[in-house]
């Protein structure tokens, strides 16, 4: 972070040198008041060029040519406001967004070339299954580590989380757990991923009970064997704007019946529909849960996600859904695996 910060009293010449050191990355400096430490402006090589053309000298302070209006993420702002700032910055081509405390001090930076958003979520990836339908591929390799275009399946999901600004990530493991833990023994995409092992099978959501969390906030839970372009920012916005306790990512699923379907009343036919098609939304295995919902799980009891959601509905909790508009493949069978391999020959970037 320090490499981006420069005092307002620094000379333009020194600012040019600092910008040169940033070559290959985001070439923006954040200007601070040298006495109070508050952020007061931004500076790019374009600002310097325009300043010199207007008569500025290289020994002038950067305060003379800095841009004093800037966008920033402010500590304590509500999530909708923060995401609105992020979106506006992306639309304007801003590449570096400062994160400020309430009193204007720089607490962090968001590099929008590496991080698409800044979602206030933790994440849990479920990776404990045996992948039996993919045998023999999964006899010696856990399904999340099967490679698609030279990368483990789970790696695509970790990259998507990183691009969304989610850095608190836990993977729950059981089958061939040592291989997954070894894979995450080093950071991936800038994230130090934690692994937690189930000692008994806990179902498709039960292992979330093994992770400590507060009642505040929300957690993204997803299967680790998905290949998807789900927009996590849009999904989170749906969760917040709907004031949901749970949001389920859903995929359109169409059922075509190859027969004429009768509508009946007692023993009478009231209508006949030839080969109808029905559209539904199917569970995509990606969820946002408010933390207090997950905190109700029993760590010694097997629980599937559908069971937890059904219980939430019975309790009158607000369960929303977010339709995925893009790629979604649940790699559960050899046919799915072949489909994913073929897809990645033509669509290599699943992170944008």
Tab-separated table of C-alpha atoms in Angstrom:
chain	number	residue	atom	x	y	z
A	1	UNK	CA	0.000	0.000	0.000
A	2	UNK	CA	2.805	2.437	0.910
A	3	UNK	CA	4.139	2.473	-2.652
A	4	UNK	CA	1.002	4.351	-3.729
A	5	UNK	CA	1.123	7.059	-1.040
A	6	UNK	CA	2.946	10.385	-1.474
A	7	UNK	CA	2.835	13.584	0.652
A	8	UNK	CA	1.379	16.695	-0.957
A	9	UNK	CA	4.682	18.505	-0.328
A	10	UNK	CA	6.715	16.067	-2.444
A	11	UNK	CA	8.115	17.502	-5.679
A	12	UNK	CA	6.689	16.683	-9.079
A	13	UNK	CA	10.129	15.328	-10.031
A	14	UNK	CA	10.042	12.819	-7.177
A	15	UNK	CA	6.450	11.933	-8.045
A	16	UNK	CA	7.570	11.068	-11.580
A	17	UNK	CA	10.214	8.781	-10.126
A	18	UNK	CA	7.628	7.121	-7.864
A	19	UNK	CA	5.271	6.621	-10.811
A	20	UNK	CA	8.085	5.117	-12.840
A	21	UNK	CA	8.593	2.557	-10.074
A	22	UNK	CA	4.961	1.539	-10.551
A	23	UNK	CA	5.467	0.699	-14.241
A	24	UNK	CA	3.704	-2.537	-15.130
A	25	UNK	CA	1.039	-1.933	-12.491
A	26	UNK	CA	-1.487	0.764	-11.681
A	27	UNK	CA	0.313	4.096	-12.111
A	28	UNK	CA	-1.626	6.221	-9.635
A	29	UNK	CA	-0.411	7.925	-6.475
A	30	UNK	CA	-2.596	8.792	-3.497
A	31	UNK	CA	-1.687	12.194	-2.076
A	32	UNK	CA	-1.858	12.830	1.659
A	33	UNK	CA	-1.607	15.857	3.933
A	34	UNK	CA	1.920	15.512	5.431
A	35	UNK	CA	0.769	16.809	8.818
A	36	UNK	CA	-2.605	15.130	9.394
A	37	UNK	CA	-2.106	12.091	7.141
A	38	UNK	CA	-5.527	12.559	5.540
A	39	UNK	CA	-5.906	11.818	1.851
A	40	UNK	CA	-6.275	15.021	-0.164
A	41	UNK	CA	-5.927	13.982	-3.817
A	42	UNK	CA	-4.687	11.647	-6.528
A	43	UNK	CA	-1.911	11.959	-9.064
A	44	UNK	CA	-1.256	10.204	-12.382
A	45	UNK	CA	1.302	10.733	-15.123
A	46	UNK	CA	-1.504	12.415	-17.085
A	47	UNK	CA	-1.980	14.939	-14.290
A	48	UNK	CA	1.754	15.696	-14.371
A	49	UNK	CA	1.758	16.066	-18.147
A	50	UNK	CA	-1.176	18.485	-18.032
A	51	UNK	CA	0.408	20.387	-15.135
A	52	UNK	CA	3.723	20.873	-16.949
A	53	UNK	CA	1.932	22.025	-20.097
A	54	UNK	CA	0.133	24.565	-17.909
A	55	UNK	CA	3.470	25.903	-16.593
A	56	UNK	CA	4.247	23.766	-13.522
A	57	UNK	CA	7.958	23.133	-12.763
A	58	UNK	CA	9.483	19.837	-11.700
A	59	UNK	CA	10.447	21.309	-8.317
A	60	UNK	CA	6.850	22.384	-7.598
A	61	UNK	CA	4.936	20.363	-4.975
A	62	UNK	CA	2.475	17.769	-6.219
A	63	UNK	CA	-0.242	19.709	-4.376
A	64	UNK	CA	-0.118	22.192	-7.278
A	65	UNK	CA	-1.238	19.668	-9.887
A	66	UNK	CA	-2.995	16.853	-8.026
A	67	UNK	CA	-6.638	16.047	-8.622
A	68	UNK	CA	-8.569	16.980	-5.491
A	69	UNK	CA	-11.832	15.218	-6.334
A	70	UNK	CA	-11.664	11.453	-6.079
A	71	UNK	CA	-13.722	8.378	-5.359
A	72	UNK	CA	-13.042	6.282	-2.278
A	73	UNK	CA	-14.473	3.466	-0.196
A	74	UNK	CA	-15.300	4.880	3.239
A	75	UNK	CA	-15.224	2.738	6.354
A	76	UNK	CA	-18.701	2.234	7.817
A	77	UNK	CA	-20.620	2.992	4.628
A	78	UNK	CA	-23.555	0.732	3.894
A	79	UNK	CA	-22.903	-2.086	1.365
A	80	UNK	CA	-25.086	-0.602	-1.367
A	81	UNK	CA	-23.203	2.703	-1.260
A	82	UNK	CA	-19.813	0.957	-1.353
A	83	UNK	CA	-20.791	-1.147	-4.338
A	84	UNK	CA	-22.207	1.916	-6.073
A	85	UNK	CA	-18.818	3.632	-5.686
A	86	UNK	CA	-17.051	0.554	-7.040
A	87	UNK	CA	-19.319	0.353	-10.058
A	88	UNK	CA	-18.942	4.041	-10.811
A	89	UNK	CA	-15.151	3.720	-10.575
A	90	UNK	CA	-15.130	0.777	-12.972
A	91	UNK	CA	-17.324	2.649	-15.441
A	92	UNK	CA	-15.002	5.660	-15.367
A	93	UNK	CA	-11.918	3.498	-15.914
A	94	UNK	CA	-10.484	4.233	-12.453
A	95	UNK	CA	-7.960	1.519	-11.623
A	96	UNK	CA	-7.010	2.287	-8.023
A	97	UNK	CA	-9.609	3.006	-5.362
A	98	UNK	CA	-8.472	4.086	-1.886
A	99	UNK	CA	-10.105	2.711	1.236
A	100	UNK	CA	-10.434	5.408	3.881
A	101	UNK	CA	-11.254	5.511	7.564
A	102	UNK	CA	-14.122	7.752	8.643
A	103	UNK	CA	-11.589	10.537	9.337
A	104	UNK	CA	-10.033	10.301	5.858
A	105	UNK	CA	-6.895	8.244	6.497
A	106	UNK	CA	-5.899	5.579	3.977
A	107	UNK	CA	-6.448	2.095	5.371
A	108	UNK	CA	-6.071	0.112	2.153
A	109	UNK	CA	-6.251	0.200	-1.620
A	110	UNK	CA	-8.443	-1.667	-4.062
A	111	UNK	CA	-6.637	-2.463	-7.310
A	112	UNK	CA	-9.522	-2.764	-9.757
A	113	UNK	CA	-7.293	-4.432	-12.347
A	114	UNK	CA	-6.903	-7.394	-9.994
A	115	UNK	CA	-10.017	-7.121	-7.836
A	116	UNK	CA	-13.375	-6.562	-9.519
A	117	UNK	CA	-15.342	-5.840	-6.347
A	118	UNK	CA	-15.068	-5.724	-2.563
A	119	UNK	CA	-17.824	-7.942	-1.197
A	120	UNK	CA	-18.202	-8.042	2.617
A	121	UNK	CA	-18.574	-11.818	2.650
A	122	UNK	CA	-16.744	-14.830	3.992
A	123	UNK	CA	-16.780	-17.934	1.801
A	124	UNK	CA	-16.961	-21.671	2.353
A	125	UNK	CA	-16.238	-24.150	-0.437
A	126	UNK	CA	-17.530	-27.662	0.118
A	127	UNK	CA	-14.901	-30.165	-1.045
A	128	UNK	CA	-15.481	-33.307	1.007
A	129	UNK	CA	-17.319	-35.524	-1.503
A	130	UNK	CA	-15.894	-38.690	-3.031
A	131	UNK	CA	-16.898	-37.900	-6.615
A	132	UNK	CA	-17.922	-41.511	-7.147
A	133	UNK	CA	-19.628	-40.883	-10.493
A	134	UNK	CA	-16.324	-39.648	-11.893
A	135	UNK	CA	-14.395	-42.809	-11.080
A	136	UNK	CA	-11.763	-43.905	-12.038
A	137	UNK	CA	-10.616	-40.253	-12.279
A	138	UNK	CA	-11.351	-39.707	-8.595
A	139	UNK	CA	-9.860	-42.928	-7.243
A	140	UNK	CA	-6.579	-41.176	-6.485
A	141	UNK	CA	-7.471	-37.501	-7.009
A	142	UNK	CA	-10.226	-35.596	-5.178
A	143	UNK	CA	-12.746	-34.136	-7.621
A	144	UNK	CA	-11.940	-30.459	-6.822
A	145	UNK	CA	-8.347	-31.067	-7.957
A	146	UNK	CA	-9.240	-32.627	-11.313
A	147	UNK	CA	-7.794	-30.355	-13.960
A	148	UNK	CA	-9.708	-28.399	-16.567
A	149	UNK	CA	-7.393	-26.768	-19.105
A	150	UNK	CA	-4.406	-27.322	-16.821
A	151	UNK	CA	-5.991	-25.946	-13.646
A	152	UNK	CA	-7.826	-27.663	-10.787
A	153	UNK	CA	-11.592	-27.092	-10.879
A	154	UNK	CA	-11.521	-25.464	-7.451
A	155	UNK	CA	-8.896	-22.962	-8.609
A	156	UNK	CA	-11.405	-21.255	-10.917
A	157	UNK	CA	-13.685	-20.682	-7.941
A	158	UNK	CA	-10.882	-19.353	-5.736
A	159	UNK	CA	-9.946	-16.900	-8.482
A	160	UNK	CA	-13.560	-15.747	-8.786
A	161	UNK	CA	-13.686	-15.144	-5.028
A	162	UNK	CA	-10.422	-13.189	-5.179
A	163	UNK	CA	-11.694	-11.074	-8.076
A	164	UNK	CA	-14.795	-10.325	-6.004
A	165	UNK	CA	-12.683	-9.123	-3.077
A	166	UNK	CA	-13.515	-12.088	-0.827
A	167	UNK	CA	-10.389	-13.104	1.092
A	168	UNK	CA	-11.748	-15.004	4.119
A	169	UNK	CA	-12.087	-18.402	2.451
A	170	UNK	CA	-12.390	-21.855	4.033
A	171	UNK	CA	-12.495	-25.192	2.225
A	172	UNK	CA	-14.099	-28.100	4.068
A	173	UNK	CA	-12.538	-31.443	3.167
A	174	UNK	CA	-12.847	-35.165	3.903
A	175	UNK	CA	-12.103	-37.527	0.987
A	176	UNK	CA	-8.366	-37.424	0.099
A	177	UNK	CA	-8.214	-34.370	2.315
A	178	UNK	CA	-4.424	-34.305	2.517
A	179	UNK	CA	-4.141	-33.536	-1.204
A	180	UNK	CA	-6.456	-30.541	-1.005
A	181	UNK	CA	-4.757	-29.258	2.151
A	182	UNK	CA	-1.390	-29.597	0.433
A	183	UNK	CA	-2.666	-27.659	-2.585
A	184	UNK	CA	-3.701	-24.802	-0.299
A	185	UNK	CA	-0.513	-24.879	1.768
A	186	UNK	CA	0.507	-21.814	-0.248
A	187	UNK	CA	-1.688	-18.803	-1.093
A	188	UNK	CA	-3.751	-19.016	-4.274
A	189	UNK	CA	-4.668	-15.818	-6.141
A	190	UNK	CA	-3.522	-13.824	-3.136
A	191	UNK	CA	-5.765	-15.734	-0.710
A	192	UNK	CA	-4.493	-17.839	2.178
A	193	UNK	CA	-7.188	-20.512	2.070
A	194	UNK	CA	-7.965	-22.371	5.278
A	195	UNK	CA	-8.860	-26.089	5.254
A	196	UNK	CA	-11.097	-27.767	7.830
A	197	UNK	CA	-11.536	-31.540	7.803
A	198	UNK	CA	-14.798	-33.319	8.611
A	199	UNK	CA	-14.264	-36.234	10.973
A	200	UNK	CA	-17.688	-37.620	10.056
A	201	UNK	CA	-19.760	-37.006	6.889
A	202	UNK	CA	-21.799	-33.857	7.532
A	203	UNK	CA	-23.800	-33.564	4.321
A	204	UNK	CA	-23.799	-30.719	1.804
A	205	UNK	CA	-23.908	-27.882	4.370
A	206	UNK	CA	-23.243	-29.399	7.807
A	207	UNK	CA	-19.489	-28.769	7.746
A	208	UNK	CA	-20.213	-25.013	7.855
A	209	UNK	CA	-20.877	-25.609	11.565
A	210	UNK	CA	-17.156	-26.323	12.062
A	211	UNK	CA	-16.236	-22.708	11.276
A	212	UNK	CA	-16.403	-19.954	13.884
A	213	UNK	CA	-18.251	-16.783	12.901
A	214	UNK	CA	-20.201	-13.982	14.488
A	215	UNK	CA	-23.968	-13.672	14.083
A	216	UNK	CA	-23.437	-10.502	12.063
A	217	UNK	CA	-22.635	-10.529	8.377
A	218	UNK	CA	-23.142	-13.136	5.697
A	219	UNK	CA	-21.306	-16.084	4.180
A	220	UNK	CA	-21.148	-17.372	0.636
A	221	UNK	CA	-21.353	-21.167	0.518
A	222	UNK	CA	-20.755	-23.051	-2.704
A	223	UNK	CA	-19.843	-26.445	-4.049
A	224	UNK	CA	-16.191	-26.566	-5.040
A	225	UNK	CA	-16.735	-28.589	-8.228
A	226	UNK	CA	-18.662	-25.944	-10.176
A	227	UNK	CA	-17.492	-24.144	-13.283
A	228	UNK	CA	-19.470	-20.906	-13.406
A	229	UNK	CA	-19.472	-17.248	-14.380
A	230	UNK	CA	-21.989	-16.310	-11.669
A	231	UNK	CA	-21.834	-12.582	-10.893
A	232	UNK	CA	-21.252	-12.644	-7.131
A	233	UNK	CA	-21.632	-8.876	-6.864
A	234	UNK	CA	-25.097	-8.975	-8.426
A	235	UNK	CA	-26.032	-11.938	-6.259
A	236	UNK	CA	-24.946	-10.092	-3.124
A	237	UNK	CA	-26.905	-7.001	-4.181
A	238	UNK	CA	-29.995	-9.171	-4.622
A	239	UNK	CA	-29.442	-10.590	-1.130
A	240	UNK	CA	-29.171	-7.123	0.427
A	241	UNK	CA	-31.936	-5.365	-1.500
A	242	UNK	CA	-34.371	-8.223	-0.832
A	243	UNK	CA	-33.426	-8.148	2.866
A	244	UNK	CA	-32.989	-11.901	2.548
A	245	UNK	CA	-31.876	-14.366	5.185
A	246	UNK	CA	-30.846	-16.805	2.447
A	247	UNK	CA	-30.279	-16.273	-1.264
A	248	UNK	CA	-30.034	-19.248	-3.612
A	249	UNK	CA	-28.316	-19.019	-6.985
A	250	UNK	CA	-30.586	-20.682	-9.536
A	251	UNK	CA	-30.267	-21.886	-13.098
A	252	UNK	CA	-33.108	-22.054	-15.627
A	253	UNK	CA	-34.158	-25.651	-16.218
A	254	UNK	CA	-36.567	-26.626	-18.985
A	255	UNK	CA	-38.527	-29.866	-19.113
A	256	UNK	CA	-40.055	-30.895	-22.441
A	257	UNK	CA	-42.718	-33.590	-22.350
A	258	UNK	CA	-42.833	-35.632	-25.601
A	259	UNK	CA	-46.538	-36.481	-25.156
A	260	UNK	CA	-49.865	-34.716	-25.078
A	261	UNK	CA	-50.688	-33.842	-21.466
A	262	UNK	CA	-54.247	-34.079	-20.192
A	263	UNK	CA	-55.827	-31.703	-17.708
A	264	UNK	CA	-58.547	-33.541	-15.852
A	265	UNK	CA	-61.390	-32.921	-13.432
A	266	UNK	CA	-62.575	-36.129	-11.773
A	267	UNK	CA	-63.117	-38.476	-14.748
A	268	UNK	CA	-63.361	-35.738	-17.362
A	269	UNK	CA	-60.677	-34.288	-19.616
A	270	UNK	CA	-60.877	-30.496	-19.540
A	271	UNK	CA	-57.979	-29.711	-21.891
A	272	UNK	CA	-55.211	-31.288	-23.918
A	273	UNK	CA	-51.768	-29.776	-24.431
A	274	UNK	CA	-49.521	-31.269	-27.089
A	275	UNK	CA	-45.867	-31.788	-26.048
A	276	UNK	CA	-45.708	-28.948	-23.510
A	277	UNK	CA	-42.532	-27.344	-22.192
A	278	UNK	CA	-42.209	-26.307	-18.565
A	279	UNK	CA	-39.605	-23.861	-17.235
A	280	UNK	CA	-38.294	-23.998	-13.694
A	281	UNK	CA	-35.404	-22.672	-11.626
A	282	UNK	CA	-33.006	-25.301	-10.255
A	283	UNK	CA	-30.691	-25.014	-7.269
A	284	UNK	CA	-27.174	-24.163	-8.521
A	285	UNK	CA	-25.317	-25.105	-5.330
A	286	UNK	CA	-24.311	-21.502	-4.546
A	287	UNK	CA	-25.838	-19.690	-1.567
A	288	UNK	CA	-25.536	-16.591	0.577
A	289	UNK	CA	-26.567	-17.240	4.176
A	290	UNK	CA	-26.830	-14.658	6.900
A	291	UNK	CA	-24.451	-15.939	9.551
A	292	UNK	CA	-27.087	-16.549	12.215
A	293	UNK	CA	-28.680	-19.148	9.914
A	294	UNK	CA	-25.425	-21.128	9.685
A	295	UNK	CA	-24.810	-20.721	13.413
A	296	UNK	CA	-27.920	-22.801	14.076
A	297	UNK	CA	-26.227	-25.875	12.550
A	298	UNK	CA	-25.224	-28.753	14.827
A	299	UNK	CA	-21.548	-29.676	14.216
A	300	UNK	CA	-22.271	-33.297	15.113
A	301	UNK	CA	-25.279	-33.693	12.830
A	302	UNK	CA	-25.415	-34.351	9.097
A	303	UNK	CA	-27.342	-31.578	7.334
A	304	UNK	CA	-27.947	-31.003	3.643
A	305	UNK	CA	-28.430	-27.515	2.264
A	306	UNK	CA	-31.968	-28.319	1.139
A	307	UNK	CA	-32.864	-29.442	4.667
A	308	UNK	CA	-31.536	-26.215	6.162
A	309	UNK	CA	-33.408	-24.103	3.616
A	310	UNK	CA	-36.663	-26.012	4.133
A	311	UNK	CA	-36.329	-25.436	7.893
A	312	UNK	CA	-35.740	-21.718	7.240
A	313	UNK	CA	-38.908	-21.545	5.137
A	314	UNK	CA	-40.887	-23.241	7.887
A	315	UNK	CA	-39.575	-20.632	10.352
A	316	UNK	CA	-40.760	-17.842	8.071
A	317	UNK	CA	-37.293	-16.623	7.092
A	318	UNK	CA	-36.917	-14.661	3.869
A	319	UNK	CA	-35.444	-16.920	1.167
A	320	UNK	CA	-34.669	-15.210	-2.137
A	321	UNK	CA	-33.104	-16.454	-5.371
A	322	UNK	CA	-30.713	-15.070	-7.949
A	323	UNK	CA	-30.883	-16.417	-11.536
A	324	UNK	CA	-27.479	-17.128	-13.082
A	325	UNK	CA	-27.103	-15.589	-16.510
A	326	UNK	CA	-24.038	-17.290	-17.929
A	327	UNK	CA	-21.971	-20.444	-17.576
A	328	UNK	CA	-22.825	-23.037	-14.958
A	329	UNK	CA	-21.587	-26.621	-15.027
A	330	UNK	CA	-21.883	-29.020	-12.110
A	331	UNK	CA	-19.004	-31.394	-12.826
A	332	UNK	CA	-20.577	-34.518	-11.394
A	333	UNK	CA	-20.361	-37.022	-14.217
A	334	UNK	CA	-17.967	-37.995	-17.027
A	335	UNK	CA	-20.247	-36.213	-19.519
A	336	UNK	CA	-20.109	-33.006	-17.431
A	337	UNK	CA	-16.335	-33.301	-17.222
A	338	UNK	CA	-16.003	-33.692	-20.994
A	339	UNK	CA	-18.345	-30.719	-21.478
A	340	UNK	CA	-16.171	-28.591	-19.199
A	341	UNK	CA	-13.017	-29.634	-21.030
A	342	UNK	CA	-14.582	-28.691	-24.365
A	343	UNK	CA	-15.934	-25.398	-23.014
A	344	UNK	CA	-12.538	-24.255	-21.800
A	345	UNK	CA	-11.043	-24.699	-25.267
A	346	UNK	CA	-13.141	-21.720	-26.334
A	347	UNK	CA	-13.841	-19.804	-23.110
A	348	UNK	CA	-10.725	-19.606	-20.985
A	349	UNK	CA	-11.591	-16.662	-18.765
A	350	UNK	CA	-14.291	-17.485	-16.216
A	351	UNK	CA	-13.380	-14.715	-13.795
A	352	UNK	CA	-14.937	-11.678	-15.477
